[in-house]
Coordinates of C-alpha atoms in Angstrom, one line a residue:
M4 CA -6.0 -31.1 -92.8
S5 CA -9.7 -31.8 -92.5
D6 CA -12.3 -29.6 -90.8
L7 CA -12.4 -32.0 -88.0
E8 CA -8.9 -31.9 -87.3
L9 CA -8.9 -28.3 -87.5
E10 CA -11.7 -28.2 -85.0
L11 CA -9.8 -30.4 -82.7
E12 CA -6.7 -28.3 -82.9
K13 CA -8.8 -25.3 -82.0
L14 CA -10.4 -26.9 -79.2
K15 CA -6.8 -27.9 -77.7
K16 CA -5.7 -24.3 -78.0
E17 CA -8.9 -23.1 -76.1
N18 CA -8.3 -25.8 -73.5
K19 CA -4.6 -24.7 -73.1
K20 CA -5.8 -21.0 -72.9
L21 CA -8.5 -22.0 -70.2
S22 CA -5.9 -24.2 -68.3
L23 CA -3.3 -21.2 -68.3
E24 CA -6.0 -18.8 -67.3
S25 CA -7.2 -21.2 -64.4
K26 CA -3.5 -21.4 -63.3
L27 CA -3.1 -17.7 -63.5
R28 CA -6.3 -17.1 -61.4
K29 CA -5.2 -19.8 -58.8
S30 CA -1.7 -18.1 -58.5
M31 CA -3.4 -14.5 -58.1
A32 CA -5.7 -15.9 -55.5
V33 CA -2.6 -17.6 -53.8
E34 CA -0.7 -14.3 -54.0
L35 CA -3.7 -12.3 -52.7
D36 CA -4.0 -14.6 -49.7
R37 CA -0.7 -14.1 -49.0
Q38 CA -0.6 -10.4 -49.3
K39 CA -3.7 -10.3 -47.1
E40 CA -1.8 -12.4 -44.5
L41 CA 1.2 -10.1 -44.6
L42 CA -1.1 -7.1 -44.3
H43 CA -2.9 -8.7 -41.2
Q44 CA 0.6 -9.4 -39.7
A45 CA 1.7 -6.0 -40.3
T46 CA -1.4 -4.5 -38.7
E47 CA -1.0 -6.7 -35.6
E48 CA 2.7 -5.5 -35.4
V49 CA 1.6 -1.8 -35.7
E50 CA -1.4 -2.3 -33.0
A51 CA 1.4 -4.0 -30.8
Q52 CA 4.0 -1.1 -31.3
K53 CA 1.0 1.4 -30.7
E54 CA 0.2 -0.3 -27.4
K55 CA 3.7 -0.5 -26.4
I56 CA 4.2 3.1 -27.1
E57 CA 0.9 3.9 -25.3
G58 CA 2.3 2.0 -22.2
I59 CA 5.7 3.6 -22.3
S60 CA 3.9 7.0 -22.6
L61 CA 1.7 6.3 -19.6
K62 CA 4.7 5.4 -17.5
L63 CA 6.5 8.3 -18.7
S64 CA 3.6 10.7 -18.0
R65 CA 3.9 9.7 -14.1
Y66 CA 7.6 11.0 -14.1
L67 CA 6.5 14.5 -15.9
P68 CA 4.6 17.5 -15.2
V69 CA 1.3 17.3 -17.1
Q70 CA 2.1 20.4 -19.2
L71 CA 5.5 19.1 -20.0
Y72 CA 4.4 15.7 -21.0
E73 CA 1.8 17.2 -23.3
Q74 CA 4.3 19.2 -25.1
I75 CA 6.9 16.4 -25.5
F76 CA 4.2 14.0 -27.0
S77 CA 2.6 16.8 -29.2
G78 CA 6.2 17.5 -30.6
S79 CA 6.1 21.1 -29.6
L80 CA 8.8 21.1 -26.9
D81 CA 12.2 22.2 -28.1
I82 CA 14.7 20.4 -25.8
H83 CA 17.6 22.7 -27.2
K84 CA 15.9 25.8 -26.0
K85 CA 17.8 27.5 -23.1
S86 CA 16.2 28.3 -19.7
E87 CA 14.2 31.6 -19.8
R88 CA 13.7 34.3 -17.1
K89 CA 10.1 34.4 -16.1
K90 CA 8.0 35.6 -13.2
L91 CA 6.6 32.6 -11.4
T92 CA 4.6 31.9 -8.3
I93 CA 6.2 28.9 -6.2
F94 CA 4.7 26.8 -3.9
F95 CA 6.4 24.6 -1.1
S96 CA 4.6 22.3 1.3
D97 CA 5.4 19.6 3.9
I98 CA 3.9 17.5 6.6
V99 CA 4.5 19.0 10.1
G100 CA 6.2 16.5 12.1
F101 CA 6.5 13.9 9.4
T102 CA 9.8 12.8 10.2
S103 CA 9.1 11.9 13.9
I104 CA 5.8 10.3 12.8
S105 CA 7.6 8.2 10.2
E106 CA 10.0 6.7 13.0
Q107 CA 6.8 5.1 14.7
I108 CA 5.4 3.4 11.5
E109 CA 6.7 0.6 9.4
A110 CA 8.5 1.7 6.3
E111 CA 6.1 -0.2 3.9
E112 CA 3.1 1.9 5.6
I113 CA 4.8 5.1 5.2
S114 CA 5.4 4.3 1.5
E115 CA 1.7 3.5 0.9
F116 CA 0.6 6.5 2.8
L117 CA 3.1 8.7 0.8
S118 CA 1.6 7.4 -2.5
F119 CA -2.0 8.1 -1.3
Y120 CA -1.1 11.6 0.0
L121 CA 0.9 12.7 -3.1
T122 CA -1.8 11.4 -5.5
E123 CA -4.5 13.4 -3.6
M124 CA -2.3 16.5 -3.6
S125 CA -1.2 16.0 -7.2
A126 CA -4.9 15.8 -8.3
I127 CA -5.6 19.3 -6.6
T128 CA -2.4 20.7 -8.4
E129 CA -3.7 19.4 -11.8
K130 CA -7.2 20.9 -11.2
F131 CA -5.7 24.5 -10.5
G132 CA -3.0 24.0 -13.5
G133 CA 0.1 23.8 -11.5
T134 CA 3.5 22.6 -12.7
I135 CA 4.7 19.9 -10.2
D136 CA 8.5 20.3 -10.1
K137 CA 9.5 17.6 -7.7
F138 CA 8.4 15.4 -4.5
I139 CA 11.2 15.3 -1.8
G140 CA 9.8 12.8 0.6
D141 CA 6.5 14.4 2.0
A142 CA 7.5 17.8 0.5
I143 CA 6.0 19.1 -2.6
M144 CA 7.4 21.9 -5.0
V145 CA 4.8 23.4 -7.6
F146 CA 5.2 26.4 -9.6
Y147 CA 2.9 28.6 -11.9
G148 CA 4.0 30.7 -14.7
D149 CA 5.5 28.2 -17.0
P150 CA 5.2 26.2 -19.3
Q151 CA 1.9 27.8 -19.4
S152 CA 0.8 31.1 -17.7
D153 CA -2.6 33.0 -17.1
G154 CA -0.8 36.2 -16.2
D155 CA 0.9 37.0 -13.0
V156 CA -2.2 37.7 -10.9
Q157 CA -4.2 34.7 -12.1
D158 CA -0.9 32.6 -11.6
A159 CA -0.6 33.7 -8.0
K160 CA -4.4 33.2 -7.4
N161 CA -4.4 29.8 -8.7
C162 CA -1.4 29.0 -6.6
V163 CA -3.2 30.2 -3.2
D164 CA -6.5 28.7 -4.3
M165 CA -4.7 25.4 -4.7
A166 CA -2.9 25.7 -1.3
I167 CA -6.3 26.5 0.6
E168 CA -8.0 23.4 -1.2
M169 CA -5.0 21.2 -0.2
Q170 CA -5.3 22.3 3.6
N171 CA -9.2 21.7 3.4
R172 CA -8.4 18.3 1.8
I173 CA -6.0 17.1 4.3
D174 CA -8.5 18.1 6.9
A175 CA -11.3 16.2 5.5
L176 CA -9.1 12.9 5.1
Q177 CA -8.1 12.8 8.7
P178 CA -10.6 10.1 9.8
Y179 CA -9.6 8.1 6.9
I180 CA -5.9 8.4 7.3
R181 CA -6.0 7.6 11.2
K182 CA -8.0 4.5 10.2
Q183 CA -6.1 3.4 7.1
F184 CA -2.6 4.2 8.0
S185 CA -2.8 4.1 11.9
F186 CA -1.2 7.5 12.3
P187 CA -0.9 8.6 16.0
T188 CA -2.1 12.1 15.3
N189 CA -3.8 14.4 13.2
L190 CA -1.6 15.6 10.1
K191 CA -1.2 19.2 9.2
I192 CA 0.5 20.8 6.5
R193 CA 2.4 24.0 6.2
I194 CA 2.7 25.9 3.0
G195 CA 5.0 28.8 1.9
I196 CA 4.3 30.7 -1.5
N197 CA 6.4 33.5 -3.2
T198 CA 6.2 35.3 -6.3
G199 CA 9.4 36.4 -8.2
F200 CA 11.6 36.2 -11.2
C201 CA 13.4 32.6 -11.8
N202 CA 15.5 31.1 -14.5
V203 CA 13.1 28.1 -15.7
G204 CA 13.6 25.5 -18.5
N205 CA 15.9 22.6 -19.3
F206 CA 19.1 22.3 -17.1
G207 CA 21.5 19.5 -17.3
S208 CA 24.0 17.7 -19.5
T209 CA 23.6 16.6 -23.3
S210 CA 22.4 13.2 -22.1
R211 CA 20.1 14.0 -19.5
L212 CA 17.9 17.1 -18.8
D213 CA 15.7 18.4 -15.9
Y214 CA 13.0 20.7 -16.4
T215 CA 13.0 22.9 -13.3
A216 CA 13.2 26.4 -12.0
I217 CA 16.0 28.0 -10.2
G218 CA 16.7 31.4 -8.4
R219 CA 16.4 33.3 -5.3
A220 CA 12.6 33.5 -5.5
I221 CA 12.7 29.7 -5.2
N222 CA 14.8 29.9 -2.0
V223 CA 12.4 32.4 -0.4
A224 CA 9.4 30.2 -1.0
S225 CA 11.1 27.3 0.5
R226 CA 12.1 29.3 3.5
L227 CA 8.7 30.6 4.0
E228 CA 7.1 27.1 4.2
S229 CA 9.8 26.4 6.8
E230 CA 8.6 29.7 8.8
A231 CA 4.9 28.8 8.4
E232 CA 2.8 27.3 11.2
S233 CA 0.9 24.0 11.3
G234 CA -2.0 24.4 8.9
E235 CA -0.9 27.9 7.7
V236 CA -0.5 29.4 4.2
L237 CA 2.3 31.8 4.5
V238 CA 2.9 34.2 1.4
S239 CA 5.5 36.8 0.5
E240 CA 4.8 40.6 0.1
N241 CA 5.1 40.1 -3.5
T242 CA 2.4 37.5 -3.7
K243 CA 0.2 39.4 -1.2
I244 CA 0.3 42.6 -3.4
L245 CA -1.0 40.7 -6.4
L246 CA -3.9 39.2 -4.4
E247 CA -5.2 41.9 -2.0
D248 CA -8.4 42.2 -4.0
F249 CA -9.2 38.3 -3.6
F250 CA -7.9 37.4 -0.2
D251 CA -7.8 38.8 3.6
F252 CA -4.5 38.5 4.9
S253 CA -3.1 38.7 8.5
S254 CA -0.9 41.7 9.6
E255 CA 2.6 41.8 8.4
R256 CA 5.2 39.8 10.2
V257 CA 8.9 39.9 9.7
V258 CA 10.9 36.6 9.5
H259 CA 14.7 36.2 9.1
P260 CA 14.8 32.8 7.2
K261 CA 18.0 30.8 7.2
G262 CA 20.1 31.5 4.1
I263 CA 18.1 34.8 3.1
P264 CA 20.6 37.8 3.7
H265 CA 17.8 39.9 4.7
P266 CA 14.5 40.0 6.6
V267 CA 11.3 38.8 4.6
N268 CA 7.9 40.5 5.0
C269 CA 5.2 38.0 4.9
Y270 CA 1.4 37.5 5.5
S271 CA -0.7 34.4 6.5
V272 CA -3.8 33.9 4.2
S273 CA -6.9 34.4 6.3
H274 CA -9.6 33.5 3.7
E275 CA -10.9 34.3 0.4
K276 CA -13.0 37.6 0.2
S277 CA -16.8 37.1 -0.7
L278 CA -17.5 40.0 -2.9
N279 CA -20.2 40.8 -5.3
R280 CA -18.1 41.4 -8.6
E281 CA -18.9 42.8 -12.0
S282 CA -16.5 42.2 -14.9
I283 CA -16.2 44.7 -17.7
I284 CA -14.1 43.3 -20.5
G285 CA -12.6 45.6 -23.3
E286 CA -10.4 44.8 -26.2
S287 CA -7.2 45.0 -24.2
F288 CA -8.2 44.9 -20.6
K289 CA -10.5 43.2 -18.0
L290 CA -11.8 45.4 -15.2
V291 CA -13.2 43.5 -12.2
I292 CA -15.1 46.0 -9.8
N293 CA -16.9 45.6 -6.5
D294 CA -20.6 46.2 -7.4
S295 CA -21.9 46.3 -3.8
N296 CA -22.2 50.2 -3.6
L297 CA -23.0 50.6 -7.3
T298 CA -26.4 51.1 -8.6
D299 CA -27.7 49.5 -11.8
N300 CA -27.3 53.0 -13.5
D301 CA -23.8 53.2 -12.4
L302 CA -22.8 49.9 -13.8
D303 CA -24.6 50.5 -17.1
T304 CA -22.8 53.9 -17.4
L305 CA -19.5 52.0 -16.7
K306 CA -20.1 49.6 -19.4
A307 CA -21.0 52.2 -21.8
L308 CA -17.6 54.0 -21.5

């Protein structure tokens, strides 16, 4: 074979090699484009699923207490955990005379009002860290002490602070309510609060659970709400004892609530005390004192203890 023929043969081989490499590159480019498209489709599907889950999550959040919702979606809630006995402060409220008022107004307007009212009250509950147990028409049940607690005293104080703000808020909303919903009279709410031990946690069947609290302390709070006057916050002696440093109370009154086998001592919250306070915090305690009658030297001495 001549040199020319050898050179031609060599060129043919090189050409075949280049042609094969070209086909391979083209094939790889096509595969890369296909993989990019698959990745794009997968990303879109993930985003769609994410939006769907977020939508479901948002809807579920409206059916659950904020604290419970956060535990569920953080994965920290143990649904198999039995109920626990805990000290709670329990709140009940309803609108005075709402049944008779609702009979004078169209059902659609009542539904709109309840949505507005419960939204306003829920915002206040969330502000003070309460757990909304349930709505029953215009009635609201809230408790403090589970699933999060700031201690018995602070839980009770948060509850009463919430109750006072609710009363103030409903008073401030009167002009808007009369105009927007054509209510024939000013609305007033009555509130009952009690502190005591309850069983709180998951109750129900293997297929459906309800997070709630049960016990005698719940019944007392509910009955106190029924005994409360229009615009009143009525608390049990258990709650009053915890909060004597923070609020002024009316003189004791004794009620005989239906379904409670013995008389109940209760007190109306007059107003929050306005005191000058100084906090002294130690490793295992926090001492709050009234400094109105103490000198600076007295305070310095206490802090040095």
